[in-house]
Short mmCIF file of C-alpha atoms in Angstrom, two decimals:
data_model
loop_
_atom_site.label_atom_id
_atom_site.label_comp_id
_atom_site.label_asym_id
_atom_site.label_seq_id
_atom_site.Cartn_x
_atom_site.Cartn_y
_atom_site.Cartn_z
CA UNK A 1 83.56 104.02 82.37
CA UNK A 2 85.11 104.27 85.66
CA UNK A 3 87.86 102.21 86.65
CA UNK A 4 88.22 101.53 90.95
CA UNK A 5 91.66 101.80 91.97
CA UNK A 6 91.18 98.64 94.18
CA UNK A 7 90.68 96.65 90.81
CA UNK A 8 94.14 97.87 88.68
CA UNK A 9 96.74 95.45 88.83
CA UNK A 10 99.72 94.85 87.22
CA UNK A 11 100.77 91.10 86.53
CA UNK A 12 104.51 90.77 85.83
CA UNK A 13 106.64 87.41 85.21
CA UNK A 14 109.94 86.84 85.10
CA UNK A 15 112.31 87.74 82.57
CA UNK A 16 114.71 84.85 80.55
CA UNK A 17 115.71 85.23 77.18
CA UNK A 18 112.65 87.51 75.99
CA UNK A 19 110.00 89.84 77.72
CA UNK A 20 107.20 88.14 79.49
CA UNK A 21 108.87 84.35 79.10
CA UNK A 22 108.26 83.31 82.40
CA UNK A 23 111.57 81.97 82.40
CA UNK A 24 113.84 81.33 85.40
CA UNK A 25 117.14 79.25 86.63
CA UNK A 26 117.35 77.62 90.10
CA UNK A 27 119.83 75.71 91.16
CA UNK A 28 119.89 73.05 94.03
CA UNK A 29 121.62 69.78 95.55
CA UNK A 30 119.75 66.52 95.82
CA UNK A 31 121.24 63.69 98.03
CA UNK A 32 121.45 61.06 95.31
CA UNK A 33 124.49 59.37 92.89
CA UNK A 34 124.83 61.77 89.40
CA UNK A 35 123.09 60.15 86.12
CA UNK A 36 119.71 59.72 84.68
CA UNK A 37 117.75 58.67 87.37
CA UNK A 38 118.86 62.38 89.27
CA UNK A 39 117.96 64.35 86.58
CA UNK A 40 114.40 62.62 86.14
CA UNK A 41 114.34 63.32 90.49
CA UNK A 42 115.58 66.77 90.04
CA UNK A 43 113.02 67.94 86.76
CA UNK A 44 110.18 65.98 89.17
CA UNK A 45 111.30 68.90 91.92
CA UNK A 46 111.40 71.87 89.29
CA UNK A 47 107.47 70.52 88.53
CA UNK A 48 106.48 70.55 91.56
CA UNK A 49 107.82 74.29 92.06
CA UNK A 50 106.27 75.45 89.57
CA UNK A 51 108.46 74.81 86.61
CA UNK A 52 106.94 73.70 83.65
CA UNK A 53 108.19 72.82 81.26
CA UNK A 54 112.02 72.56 82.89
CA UNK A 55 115.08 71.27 81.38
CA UNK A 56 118.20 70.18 83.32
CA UNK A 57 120.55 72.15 81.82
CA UNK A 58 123.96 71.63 84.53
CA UNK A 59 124.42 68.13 87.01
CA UNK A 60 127.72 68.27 88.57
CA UNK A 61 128.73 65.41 91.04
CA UNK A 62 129.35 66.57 94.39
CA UNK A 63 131.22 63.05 95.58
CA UNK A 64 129.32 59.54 95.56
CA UNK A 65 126.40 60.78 96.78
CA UNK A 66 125.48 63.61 96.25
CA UNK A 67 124.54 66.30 92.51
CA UNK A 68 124.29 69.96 92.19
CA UNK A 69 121.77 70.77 89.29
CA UNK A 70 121.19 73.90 87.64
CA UNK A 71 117.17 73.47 85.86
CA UNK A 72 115.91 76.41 83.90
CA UNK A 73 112.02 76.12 83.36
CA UNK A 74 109.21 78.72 82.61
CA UNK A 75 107.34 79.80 85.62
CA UNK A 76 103.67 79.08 86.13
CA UNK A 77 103.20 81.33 88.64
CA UNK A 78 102.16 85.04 88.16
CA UNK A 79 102.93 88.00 90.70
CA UNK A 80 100.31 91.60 90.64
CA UNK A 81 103.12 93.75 91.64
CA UNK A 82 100.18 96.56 92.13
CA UNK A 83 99.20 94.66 95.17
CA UNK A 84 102.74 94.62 96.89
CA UNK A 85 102.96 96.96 99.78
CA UNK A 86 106.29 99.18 99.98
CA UNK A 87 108.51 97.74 102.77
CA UNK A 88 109.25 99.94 105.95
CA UNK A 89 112.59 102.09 105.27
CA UNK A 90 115.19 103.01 107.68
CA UNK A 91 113.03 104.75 110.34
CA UNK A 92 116.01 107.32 111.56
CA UNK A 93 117.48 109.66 109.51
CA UNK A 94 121.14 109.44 108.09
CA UNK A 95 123.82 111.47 109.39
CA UNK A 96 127.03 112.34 108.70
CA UNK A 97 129.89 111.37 111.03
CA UNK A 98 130.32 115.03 111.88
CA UNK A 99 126.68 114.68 112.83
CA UNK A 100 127.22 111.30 114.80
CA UNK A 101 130.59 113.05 116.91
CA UNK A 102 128.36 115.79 117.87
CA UNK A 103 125.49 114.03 118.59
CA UNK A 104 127.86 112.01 121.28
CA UNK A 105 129.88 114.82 122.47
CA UNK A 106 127.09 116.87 122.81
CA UNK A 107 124.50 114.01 125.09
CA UNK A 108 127.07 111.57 126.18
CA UNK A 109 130.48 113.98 126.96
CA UNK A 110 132.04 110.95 126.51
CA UNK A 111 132.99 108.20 123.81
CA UNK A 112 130.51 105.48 122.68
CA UNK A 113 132.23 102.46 123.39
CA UNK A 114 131.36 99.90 120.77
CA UNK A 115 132.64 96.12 120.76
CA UNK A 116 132.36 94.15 117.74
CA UNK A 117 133.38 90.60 117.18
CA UNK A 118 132.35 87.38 115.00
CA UNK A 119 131.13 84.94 117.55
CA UNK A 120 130.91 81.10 118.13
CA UNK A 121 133.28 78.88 114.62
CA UNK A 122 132.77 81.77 112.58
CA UNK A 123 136.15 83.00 111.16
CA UNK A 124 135.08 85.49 108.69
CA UNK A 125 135.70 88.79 109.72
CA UNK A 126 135.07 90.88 106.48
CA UNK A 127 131.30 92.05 107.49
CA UNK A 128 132.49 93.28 110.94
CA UNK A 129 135.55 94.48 109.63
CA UNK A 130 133.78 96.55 106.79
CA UNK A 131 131.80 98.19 109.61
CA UNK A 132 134.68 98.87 112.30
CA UNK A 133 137.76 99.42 110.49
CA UNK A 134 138.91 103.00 109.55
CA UNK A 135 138.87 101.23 105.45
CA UNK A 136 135.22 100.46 105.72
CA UNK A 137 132.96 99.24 103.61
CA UNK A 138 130.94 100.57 99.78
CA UNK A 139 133.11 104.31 100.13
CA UNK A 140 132.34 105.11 103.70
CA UNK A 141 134.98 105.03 106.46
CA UNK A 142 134.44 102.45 109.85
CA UNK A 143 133.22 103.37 113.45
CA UNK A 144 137.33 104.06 114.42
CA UNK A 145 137.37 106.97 111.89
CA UNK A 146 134.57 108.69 114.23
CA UNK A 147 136.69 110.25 116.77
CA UNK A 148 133.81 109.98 119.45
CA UNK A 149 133.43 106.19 119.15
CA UNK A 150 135.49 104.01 120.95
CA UNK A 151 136.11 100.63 118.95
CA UNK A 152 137.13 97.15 120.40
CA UNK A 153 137.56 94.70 117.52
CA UNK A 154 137.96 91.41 119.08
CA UNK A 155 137.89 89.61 115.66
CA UNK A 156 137.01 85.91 115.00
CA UNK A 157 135.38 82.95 117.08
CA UNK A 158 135.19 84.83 119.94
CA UNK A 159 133.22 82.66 122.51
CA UNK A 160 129.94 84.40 123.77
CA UNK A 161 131.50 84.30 127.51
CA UNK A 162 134.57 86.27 126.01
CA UNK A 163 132.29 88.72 124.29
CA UNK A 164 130.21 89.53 127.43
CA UNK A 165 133.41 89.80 129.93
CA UNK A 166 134.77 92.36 127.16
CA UNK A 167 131.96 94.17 126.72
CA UNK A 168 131.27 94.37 130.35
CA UNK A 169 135.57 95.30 130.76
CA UNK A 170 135.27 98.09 128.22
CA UNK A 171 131.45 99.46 129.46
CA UNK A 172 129.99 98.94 125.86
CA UNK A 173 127.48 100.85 125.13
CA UNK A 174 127.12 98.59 121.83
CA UNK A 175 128.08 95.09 120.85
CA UNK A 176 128.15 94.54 117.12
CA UNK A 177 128.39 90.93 116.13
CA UNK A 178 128.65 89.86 112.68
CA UNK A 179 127.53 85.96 111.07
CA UNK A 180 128.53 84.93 107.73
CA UNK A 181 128.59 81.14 108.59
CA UNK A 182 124.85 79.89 108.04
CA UNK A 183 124.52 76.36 107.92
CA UNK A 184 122.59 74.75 110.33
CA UNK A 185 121.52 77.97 111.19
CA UNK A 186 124.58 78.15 112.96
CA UNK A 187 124.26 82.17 112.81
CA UNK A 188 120.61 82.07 114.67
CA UNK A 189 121.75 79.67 117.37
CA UNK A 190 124.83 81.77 118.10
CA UNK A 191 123.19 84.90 118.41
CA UNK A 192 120.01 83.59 120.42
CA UNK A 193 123.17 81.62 122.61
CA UNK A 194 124.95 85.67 123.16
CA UNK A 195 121.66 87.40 123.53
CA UNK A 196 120.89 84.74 126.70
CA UNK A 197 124.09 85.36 128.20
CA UNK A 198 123.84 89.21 128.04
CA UNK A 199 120.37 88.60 129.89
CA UNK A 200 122.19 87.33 132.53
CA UNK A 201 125.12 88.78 132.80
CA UNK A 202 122.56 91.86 133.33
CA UNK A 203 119.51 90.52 135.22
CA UNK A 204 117.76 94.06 135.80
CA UNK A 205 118.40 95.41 131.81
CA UNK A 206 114.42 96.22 130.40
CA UNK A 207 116.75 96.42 126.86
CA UNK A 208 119.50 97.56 124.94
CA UNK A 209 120.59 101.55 126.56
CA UNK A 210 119.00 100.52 129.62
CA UNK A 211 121.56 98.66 131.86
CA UNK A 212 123.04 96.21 129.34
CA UNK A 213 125.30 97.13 125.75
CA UNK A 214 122.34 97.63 122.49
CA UNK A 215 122.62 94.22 121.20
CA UNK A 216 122.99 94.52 116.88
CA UNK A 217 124.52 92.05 114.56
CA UNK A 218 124.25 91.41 110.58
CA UNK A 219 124.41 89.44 108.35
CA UNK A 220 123.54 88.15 104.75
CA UNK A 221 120.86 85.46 106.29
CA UNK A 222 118.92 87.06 109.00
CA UNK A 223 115.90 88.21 106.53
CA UNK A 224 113.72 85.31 107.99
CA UNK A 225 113.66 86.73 111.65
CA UNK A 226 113.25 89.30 113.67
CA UNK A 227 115.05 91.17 116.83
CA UNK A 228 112.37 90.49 118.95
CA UNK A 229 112.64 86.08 117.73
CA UNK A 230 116.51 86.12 118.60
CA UNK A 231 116.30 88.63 121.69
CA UNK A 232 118.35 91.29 119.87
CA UNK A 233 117.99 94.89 119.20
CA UNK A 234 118.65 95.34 115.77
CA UNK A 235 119.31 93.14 112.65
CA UNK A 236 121.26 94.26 109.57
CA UNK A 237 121.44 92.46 106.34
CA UNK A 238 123.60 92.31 103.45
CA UNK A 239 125.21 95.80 101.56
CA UNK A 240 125.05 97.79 105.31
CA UNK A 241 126.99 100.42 105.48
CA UNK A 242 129.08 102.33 108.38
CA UNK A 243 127.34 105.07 108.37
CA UNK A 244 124.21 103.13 108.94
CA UNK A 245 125.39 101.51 111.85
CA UNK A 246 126.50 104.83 113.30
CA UNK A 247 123.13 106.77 112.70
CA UNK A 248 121.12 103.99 114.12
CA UNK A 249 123.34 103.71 117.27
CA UNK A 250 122.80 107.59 118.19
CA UNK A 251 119.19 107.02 117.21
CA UNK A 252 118.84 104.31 120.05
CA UNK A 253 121.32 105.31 122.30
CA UNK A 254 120.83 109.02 122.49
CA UNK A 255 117.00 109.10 121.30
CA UNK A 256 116.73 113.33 122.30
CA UNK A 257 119.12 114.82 119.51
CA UNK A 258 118.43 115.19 115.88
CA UNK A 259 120.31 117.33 113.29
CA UNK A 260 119.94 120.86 112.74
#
């Protein structure tokens, strides 16, 4: 008997305590006073989630009004991981930073000028930081150990007006920005806020290269959207490294050399 291709899958669940259990932990705040009647309200969520049966297994009060739960259940749903399609990898090829200095020396003759900053009430400064400084980030060195990149780290809540009259000062040819903050989707309002501004502080820019800095920023919550929904040129998530952010910038900004 012949088997099609198109009809092989292969059904997985999650993993708890034993193979094949189903069995996962979630954990979540509800806007209601800790005791019985929250955990019935939070085991009624975990049901309707897919979590049956679900135990409540952690309440801690978060003030007067408000719980954190942790609910571990068994999972009634079931994935065919056959069917998933392989996400899109990086689409430009790696390079060393020897590779990146002579890809600019050799195209630009001159330093890429790259200005990073975290924009808007966002104080935390270890993504950009992990990406600029010479320490860097996961055993790589920053953008300032690249002797052909120009750095301006301008640090945290640095208004978007600030940002553009740098970048525009220092004739960026990037602007890195980096949001950790997330709530409210504070991070997509900021950068959809700097990615307006840079339209207008250069009216006849088709895109990033062309007229105005490449516009890139990261974070750990931007897997929801893409450039094109927040007017950007690139979006990097969580674990990036240096040298990522260096290949892709020679890959956009100087599109006509590749490595030997």
């Amino acid at each position: 008997m012949t088997i099609s291709v198109d009809t092989i899958k292969q059904i997985i669940r999650p993993y708890g305590d034993t193979t094949g259990d189903a069995m996962v932990q979630v954990s979540f705040t509800l806007p209601v006073p800790q005791g019985l009647r929250a955990d019935a309200a939070a085991l009624q969520l975990a049901g309707k989630m897919g979590l049956d049966p679900a135990s409540v297994v952690h309440t801690k009060a978060i003030g007067p009004d408000f719980t954190f739960f942790i609910v571990y259940g068994k999972a009634t749903h079931l994935i065919d991981y056959a069917s998933i399609v392989v996400p899109e990898g990086r689409e430009y090829p790696l390079l060393t930073p020897n590779q990146v200095n002579l890809a600019i020396k050799t195209v630009l003759a001159r330093k890429l000028v790259v200005v990073g900053a975290c924009i808007g009430t966002d104080a935390h400064t270890v993504g950009i930081d992990a990406i600029l400084n010479v320490k860097g980030f996961a055993g790589e060195k920053g953008l300032e150990y690249y002797r052909e990149i120009e750095v301006h780290n301008l640090g945290a809540q640095v208004e978007v007006d600030e940002l553009v009259a740098r970048a525009k000062g220092a004739n960026a040819d990037a602007v890195l920005v980096s949001q950790v903050v997330t709530q409210k989707s504070a991070h997509l309002h900021n950068t959809k806020q700097m990615a307006a501004a840079f339209a207008d502080a250069y009216p006849t820019s088709v895109t990033g290269g062309l007229g105005r800095p490449l516009l890139v920023v990261g974070g750990p919550r931007f897997d929801t959207v893409t450039p094109s929904d927040l007017g950007v040129d690139r979006i990097f998530g969580k674990g990036t490294t240096p040298g990522e952010v260096a290949s892709y910038l020679v890959a956009a900004l100087i599109p006509t050399w590749s490595p030997a």
